[in-house]
Amino acid sequence: MVENNLFKNGDWVQGKSRDGELIHGFIETVSDNREIVKVNVVESDNEKAVGKSIWIPSKWTEKLPDLEISNEAHLLALIDLALLSKDETWFMELSGKLESIKIHPKITARKLEVQIPGNRIAKLDFK
């Protein structure tokens, strides 16, 4: 698991609740002593927990890696989620990324090309 002092609001985490349920969600609040975190549950093996916020020990959670989203459809879905959760900061961040994609679509598309040595086609596009 990750050290307690690395968690911050907005981090995506996975872990277990006090009842042993598997959870996946984002941190809403980190306690002052950093020993417990409040997680907004997005997915769980207990469907009743989804959409609720629960406090759990931070040592029972693991921070998930940040993903770079450059697909317009995915960004639009995340913008909807930011609006539903009333997270203005995240909304502004996602809107900026979306605007960047619209302004520079060729630069974004170029990042998705992969060179495969020995392949006569040479490029695959993973759009």
N, CA and C of each residue as an Amber inpcrd file, in Angstrom:
protein
   381
   0.8360000  -1.1910000   0.0000000   0.0000000   0.0000000   0.0000000
   0.8860000   1.2620000   0.0000000   0.2850000   2.3820000  -0.2940000
   0.9920000   3.6500000  -0.3970000   1.1030000   4.2870000   0.9750000
   2.1850000   5.0500000   1.1870000   2.3310000   5.7560000   2.4630000
   1.1820000   6.7430000   2.6530000   0.7320000   6.8750000   3.8820000
  -0.4220000   7.7060000   4.2140000  -0.2740000   9.1490000   3.7690000
   0.9210000   9.7190000   3.8510000   1.0800000  11.1470000   3.5790000
   1.0070000  11.4950000   2.0980000   0.8460000  10.5020000   1.2130000
   0.7800000  10.7850000  -0.2120000  -0.6410000  11.0500000  -0.7050000
  -1.6510000  10.7620000   0.1070000  -3.0290000  10.9550000  -0.3190000
  -3.4190000  12.4180000  -0.2720000  -4.2090000  12.8310000  -1.2720000
  -4.7530000  14.1900000  -1.2670000  -6.1520000  14.1430000  -1.8780000
  -6.9150000  15.1760000  -1.6500000  -8.2740000  15.2370000  -2.1790000
  -8.2550000  15.0590000  -3.6930000  -9.1780000  14.2330000  -4.1870000
  -9.2820000  14.0060000  -5.6250000  -8.5350000  12.7900000  -6.1280000
  -7.6470000  12.2180000  -5.3040000  -6.9170000  11.0250000  -5.7320000
  -7.8740000   9.8530000  -5.9040000  -7.6900000   9.0730000  -6.9490000
  -8.4700000   7.8620000  -7.1630000  -7.7930000   6.7380000  -6.4030000
  -8.5900000   5.9760000  -5.6640000  -8.0560000   4.9070000  -4.8190000
  -8.9110000   3.6460000  -4.9520000  -8.3160000   2.5500000  -4.5250000
  -9.0610000   1.3060000  -4.3630000  -8.6570000   0.7350000  -3.0240000
  -9.5290000  -0.0690000  -2.4650000  -9.2300000  -0.6430000  -1.1650000
 -10.3980000  -1.4390000  -0.6350000 -10.4200000  -1.5660000   0.6950000
 -11.4860000  -2.3110000   1.3580000 -12.1130000  -1.4400000   2.4260000
 -13.4240000  -1.6110000   2.5700000 -14.1400000  -0.8980000   3.6260000
 -13.9420000  -1.6480000   4.9390000 -14.4710000  -1.0910000   6.0100000
 -14.3650000  -1.7580000   7.3190000 -15.0910000  -3.0930000   7.3400000
 -16.0860000  -3.2560000   6.4480000 -16.8240000  -4.5150000   6.3660000
 -16.2000000  -5.4850000   5.3620000 -15.0420000  -5.1320000   4.8080000
 -14.3420000  -6.0100000   3.8710000 -14.8040000  -5.8970000   2.4310000
 -15.6500000  -4.9160000   2.1380000 -16.1240000  -4.7210000   0.7740000
 -15.0260000  -4.0810000  -0.0790000 -14.8940000  -4.5280000  -1.3150000
 -13.9520000  -3.9090000  -2.2360000 -14.5520000  -2.6040000  -2.7240000
 -13.7550000  -1.5430000  -2.7100000 -14.2480000  -0.2410000  -3.1540000
 -13.2820000   0.3810000  -4.1410000 -13.8200000   1.2500000  -4.9770000
 -13.0470000   2.0280000  -5.9400000 -13.7020000   3.3990000  -5.9630000
 -12.9290000   4.4430000  -5.7670000 -13.5020000   5.7780000  -5.7400000
 -12.4320000   6.8460000  -5.6150000 -12.8620000   8.0330000  -5.2260000
 -11.9040000   9.1400000  -5.0910000 -11.9970000   9.7370000  -3.6960000
 -10.8690000  10.2710000  -3.2600000 -10.7790000  10.8420000  -1.9110000
 -11.4290000  12.2170000  -1.8820000 -12.3480000  12.3750000  -0.9300000
 -12.9910000  13.6750000  -0.7050000 -12.2740000  14.4510000   0.3780000
 -11.8210000  13.7470000   1.4130000 -11.1980000  14.4020000   2.5640000
 -10.1250000  13.4960000   3.1470000  -9.0380000  14.1090000   3.5840000
  -7.9810000  13.4010000   4.3070000  -7.9730000  13.9690000   5.7220000
  -7.9910000  13.0950000   6.7340000  -8.0030000  13.5790000   8.1180000
  -6.7080000  14.3280000   8.4210000  -6.7540000  15.1580000   9.4580000
  -5.5810000  15.9480000   9.8340000  -4.3650000  15.0740000  10.1390000
  -4.5920000  13.9290000  10.7710000  -3.4620000  13.0500000  11.0900000
  -3.1320000  12.0820000   9.9470000  -3.9060000  12.1710000   8.8600000
  -3.7130000  11.3930000   7.6380000  -3.9100000   9.8880000   7.8250000
  -4.5330000   9.4910000   8.9240000  -4.7470000   8.0700000   9.1820000
  -6.0450000   7.5470000   8.5860000  -7.0120000   8.4320000   8.3430000
  -8.2480000   7.9960000   7.6990000  -8.5830000   8.9410000   6.5490000
  -9.2900000   8.3940000   5.5660000  -9.6900000   9.1850000   4.4010000
 -11.1770000   8.9610000   4.1390000 -11.8150000   9.9830000   3.6030000
 -13.2150000   9.8750000   3.2060000 -13.2320000   9.6280000   1.7080000
 -13.7810000   8.4750000   1.3050000 -13.7840000   8.0660000  -0.0920000
 -15.2020000   8.0950000  -0.6370000 -15.3860000   8.7530000  -1.7800000
 -16.6490000   8.7060000  -2.4990000 -16.5960000   7.4460000  -3.3520000
 -17.4570000   6.4740000  -3.0390000 -17.4160000   5.1580000  -3.6840000
 -18.1000000   5.2230000  -5.0450000 -17.3430000   4.8660000  -6.0800000
 -17.8450000   4.8520000  -7.4450000 -18.2090000   3.4260000  -7.8620000
 -17.4280000   2.4430000  -7.3890000 -17.6850000   1.0310000  -7.6590000
 -17.4290000   0.2390000  -6.3900000 -18.2040000  -0.8160000  -6.2070000
 -18.0230000  -1.6830000  -5.0430000 -18.7210000  -3.0090000  -5.2940000
 -18.2660000  -4.0530000  -4.5910000 -18.9790000  -5.3190000  -4.6870000
 -20.2650000  -5.2710000  -3.8510000 -20.4460000  -4.2260000  -3.0640000
 -21.7010000  -3.9780000  -2.3570000 -22.3740000  -2.7970000  -3.0540000
 -23.3850000  -3.0690000  -3.8600000 -24.0300000  -2.0210000  -4.6520000
 -24.6220000  -0.9040000  -3.7970000 -24.9570000  -1.1910000  -2.5450000
 -25.5220000  -0.1660000  -1.6540000 -24.4920000   0.9010000  -1.2900000
 -23.2060000   0.5780000  -1.3990000 -22.1450000   1.5260000  -1.0600000
 -21.8740000   2.5170000  -2.1850000 -22.2390000   2.1550000  -3.4230000
 -21.9620000   3.0120000  -4.5760000 -22.7130000   4.3340000  -4.4340000
 -21.9810000   5.4290000  -4.6390000 -22.5580000   6.7640000  -4.5340000
 -22.4870000   7.3600000  -3.1490000 -22.0480000   6.5720000  -2.1850000
 -21.9310000   7.0720000  -0.8130000 -20.4800000   7.3990000  -0.4960000
 -20.2960000   8.2020000   0.5270000 -18.9560000   8.5230000   1.0100000
 -18.7370000   7.7990000   2.3290000 -17.5780000   7.1420000   2.4400000
 -17.2790000   6.4010000   3.6650000 -15.8820000   6.7570000   4.1620000
 -15.7320000   6.7100000   5.4830000 -14.4230000   6.9250000   6.1050000
 -13.7610000   5.5590000   6.2880000 -12.5070000   5.4360000   5.8380000
 -11.7640000   4.1930000   6.0470000 -10.3180000   4.5240000   6.3930000
  -9.6270000   3.6180000   7.0720000  -8.2070000   3.8500000   7.3530000
  -7.4180000   3.9670000   6.0510000  -6.5510000   4.9400000   5.9780000
  -5.7850000   5.1540000   4.7460000  -4.8670000   3.9770000   4.4310000
  -4.4730000   3.2170000   5.4570000  -3.6090000   2.0650000   5.1890000
  -4.3510000   0.9360000   4.4760000  -5.6840000   1.0230000   4.3970000
  -6.4850000   0.0260000   3.6850000  -6.7450000   0.4350000   2.2430000
  -6.1790000   1.5560000   1.8240000  -6.4090000   2.0520000   0.4670000
  -5.0960000   2.1250000  -0.3010000  -5.2240000   2.1010000  -1.6010000
  -4.0670000   2.1930000  -2.4860000  -4.3850000   3.2250000  -3.5640000
  -3.4610000   4.1550000  -3.7620000  -3.6470000   5.1850000  -4.7780000
  -3.5060000   4.5490000  -6.1590000  -4.4140000   4.8990000  -7.0510000
  -4.3550000   4.4070000  -8.4250000  -3.5460000   5.3800000  -9.2730000
  -2.8560000   4.8790000 -10.2900000  -2.0530000   5.7730000 -11.1310000
  -2.9360000   6.7320000 -11.9250000  -2.4160000   7.9320000 -12.1590000
  -3.1260000   8.9150000 -12.9730000  -3.0650000   8.4740000 -14.4320000
  -4.1740000   8.6410000 -15.1390000  -4.2320000   8.2860000 -16.5500000
  -4.3060000   9.5560000 -17.3800000  -3.6350000   9.5430000 -18.5120000
  -3.6940000  10.6700000 -19.4280000  -4.7950000  10.3840000 -20.4440000
  -5.8680000  11.1370000 -20.3810000  -6.9980000  10.9570000 -21.2830000
  -6.8780000  11.9770000 -22.4070000  -6.8480000  11.5000000 -23.6520000
  -6.7620000  12.4230000 -24.7810000  -7.8450000  12.1370000 -25.8120000
  -8.8290000  11.3340000 -25.4580000  -9.9260000  10.9990000 -26.3410000
 -11.1000000  11.9240000 -26.0070000 -11.6480000  12.5810000 -27.0200000
 -12.7030000  13.5610000 -26.7930000 -13.9310000  12.9530000 -26.1100000
 -14.3220000  11.7530000 -26.5100000 -15.5040000  11.1180000 -25.9180000
 -15.2840000  10.8200000 -24.4300000 -14.0780000  10.3630000 -24.0840000
 -13.7700000  10.0820000 -22.6830000 -13.7570000  11.3740000 -21.8610000
 -13.1910000  12.4170000 -22.4380000 -13.1660000  13.7000000 -21.7330000
 -14.5800000  14.2300000 -21.4910000 -15.4510000  14.0820000 -22.4710000
 -16.8310000  14.5440000 -22.2970000 -17.5330000  13.7740000 -21.1780000
 -17.2750000  12.4680000 -21.1070000 -17.8690000  11.6610000 -20.0290000
 -17.3370000  12.1050000 -18.6690000 -16.0420000  12.3960000 -18.5930000
 -15.4580000  12.8530000 -17.3320000 -15.9660000  14.2420000 -16.9560000
 -16.1850000  15.0870000 -17.9540000 -16.7490000  16.4140000 -17.6830000
 -18.1440000  16.2730000 -17.0830000 -18.9240000  15.3400000 -17.6080000
 -20.2510000  15.0760000 -17.0270000 -20.1270000  14.6440000 -15.5700000
 -19.1500000  13.7820000 -15.2910000 -18.9350000  13.3250000 -13.9200000
 -18.5140000  14.4830000 -13.0090000 -17.6550000  15.3570000 -13.5250000
 -17.2290000  16.5210000 -12.7390000 -18.4150000  17.4300000 -12.4360000
 -19.3110000  17.5870000 -13.3990000 -20.5060000  18.4010000 -13.1740000
 -21.4230000  17.7600000 -12.1400000 -21.6080000  16.4430000 -12.2490000
 -22.4590000  15.7420000 -11.2870000 -21.9040000  15.8200000  -9.8650000
 -20.5780000  15.7620000  -9.7560000 -19.9560000  15.8150000  -8.4290000
 -19.7000000  17.2520000  -7.9600000 -20.0400000  18.2290000  -8.8190000
 -19.8740000  19.6550000  -8.5140000 -18.4320000  20.0060000  -8.1780000
 -17.5000000  19.3770000  -8.9120000 -16.0680000  19.6110000  -8.7190000
 -15.5990000  20.6210000  -9.7680000 -15.6370000  21.8910000  -9.4010000
 -15.3200000  22.9670000 -10.3420000 -13.8740000  22.9050000 -10.8340000
 -12.9440000  22.5990000  -9.9390000 -11.5340000  22.5390000 -10.3170000
 -11.3030000  21.4610000 -11.3660000 -11.8610000  20.2800000 -11.1370000
 -11.7100000  19.1760000 -12.0810000 -12.3910000  19.5100000 -13.4070000
 -13.5820000  20.1370000 -13.3280000 -14.2960000  20.5430000 -14.5320000
 -13.4330000  21.4790000 -15.3800000 -12.8100000  22.4630000 -14.7300000
 -11.9770000  23.4260000 -15.4620000 -10.7650000  22.7310000 -16.0860000
 -10.1610000  21.8120000 -15.3510000  -9.0100000  21.0680000 -15.8700000
  -9.4030000  20.2500000 -17.1050000 -10.5190000  19.5310000 -17.0050000
 -10.9770000  18.6990000 -18.1230000 -11.3890000  19.5500000 -19.3230000
 -12.0460000  20.6780000 -19.0590000 -12.4550000  21.5710000 -20.1430000
 -11.2430000  22.1190000 -20.8870000 -10.1880000  22.4230000 -20.1390000
  -8.9530000  22.8970000 -20.7710000  -8.3320000  21.8290000 -21.6650000
  -8.3410000  20.5810000 -21.1970000  -7.8100000  19.4820000 -22.0160000
  -8.6520000  19.3000000 -23.2730000  -9.9740000  19.3920000 -23.1300000
 -10.8690000  19.2380000 -24.2740000 -10.6160000  20.3470000 -25.2910000
 -10.4750000  21.5610000 -24.8290000 -10.2040000  22.6910000 -25.7200000
  -8.8740000  22.4980000 -26.4430000  -7.8790000  21.9900000 -25.7220000
  -6.5660000  21.7330000 -26.3240000  -6.6680000  20.7040000 -27.4470000
  -7.4810000  19.6800000 -27.2400000  -7.6670000  18.6580000 -28.2770000
  -8.3380000  19.2520000 -29.5000000  -9.3230000  20.1240000 -29.2800000
 -10.0310000  20.7360000 -30.4040000  -9.1410000  21.7000000 -31.1800000
  -8.2330000  22.3790000 -30.4830000  -7.3490000  23.3420000 -31.1370000
  -6.2150000  22.6240000 -31.8670000  -5.6760000  21.5670000 -31.2630000
  -4.5180000  20.8640000 -31.8160000  -4.8160000  19.3790000 -32.0220000
  -5.7760000  19.0180000 -32.8620000  -6.1350000  17.6030000 -33.0010000
  -5.0150000  16.7540000 -33.5880000  -4.1960000  17.3040000 -34.4640000
  -3.1320000  16.5150000 -35.0950000  -2.0270000  16.1860000 -34.1040000
  -1.7260000  17.0960000 -33.1920000  -0.6890000  16.8400000 -32.1890000
  -1.1420000  15.7140000 -31.2740000  -2.3830000  15.7370000 -30.8510000
  -2.9180000  14.6920000 -29.9880000  -2.9290000  13.3550000 -30.7110000
  -3.3310000  13.3470000 -31.9630000  -3.3830000  12.1030000 -32.7340000
  -1.9880000  11.5290000 -32.9200000  -0.9870000  12.4010000 -33.1090000
   0.3800000  11.9270000 -33.2950000   0.8990000  11.1840000 -32.0700000
   0.4600000  11.5740000 -30.8660000   0.8870000  10.9120000 -29.6420000
   0.4190000   9.4650000 -29.6030000  -0.6660000   9.1430000 -30.3160000
  -1.2300000   7.8090000 -30.2770000  -0.6000000   6.8550000 -31.2920000
   0.2690000   7.3730000 -32.1680000   0.9070000   6.5190000 -33.1480000
   2.0410000   5.7470000 -32.4950000   2.1950000   4.4890000 -32.8980000
   3.2310000   3.6370000 -32.3350000   4.0770000   3.0950000 -33.4640000
   5.3680000   3.1970000 -33.3240000   6.2870000   2.6390000 -34.3080000
   6.5940000   1.1930000 -33.9400000   6.4160000   0.2850000 -34.8680000
   6.7350000  -1.1190000 -34.6370000   7.8790000  -1.4870000 -35.5770000
   9.0720000  -1.7860000 -35.0250000  10.2030000  -2.1000000 -35.8750000
   9.9400000  -3.3550000 -36.7070000  10.3620000  -3.3120000 -37.9710000
  10.2310000  -4.4630000 -38.8440000   8.8570000  -4.5920000 -39.4790000
   7.9570000  -3.6990000 -39.1940000   6.6290000  -3.7510000 -39.7830000
   6.6180000  -2.8490000 -41.0080000   6.2090000  -3.3820000 -42.1560000
   6.2010000  -2.5870000 -43.3850000   5.1900000  -1.4540000 -43.3180000
   4.1300000  -1.6390000 -42.5540000   3.1360000  -0.5760000 -42.4150000
   3.6900000   0.5320000 -41.5430000   4.4780000   0.1660000 -40.5490000
   5.2320000   1.0730000 -39.6860000   4.4170000   1.7990000 -38.6190000
   3.1450000   2.0490000 -38.8420000   2.3830000   2.8070000 -37.8520000
   1.0350000   2.1450000 -37.6170000   0.6200000   2.1600000 -36.3800000
  -0.7170000   1.7350000 -36.0120000  -1.3750000   2.8890000 -35.3010000
  -2.6060000   3.1400000 -35.5900000  -3.3280000   4.2300000 -34.9460000
  -4.3210000   3.6320000 -33.9600000  -4.1930000   3.9540000 -32.6800000
  -5.0320000   3.3910000 -31.6470000  -6.1700000   4.3060000 -31.2580000
  -6.8340000   4.9340000 -32.1880000  -7.9560000   5.8360000 -31.8870000
  -9.1480000   5.0510000 -31.4500000
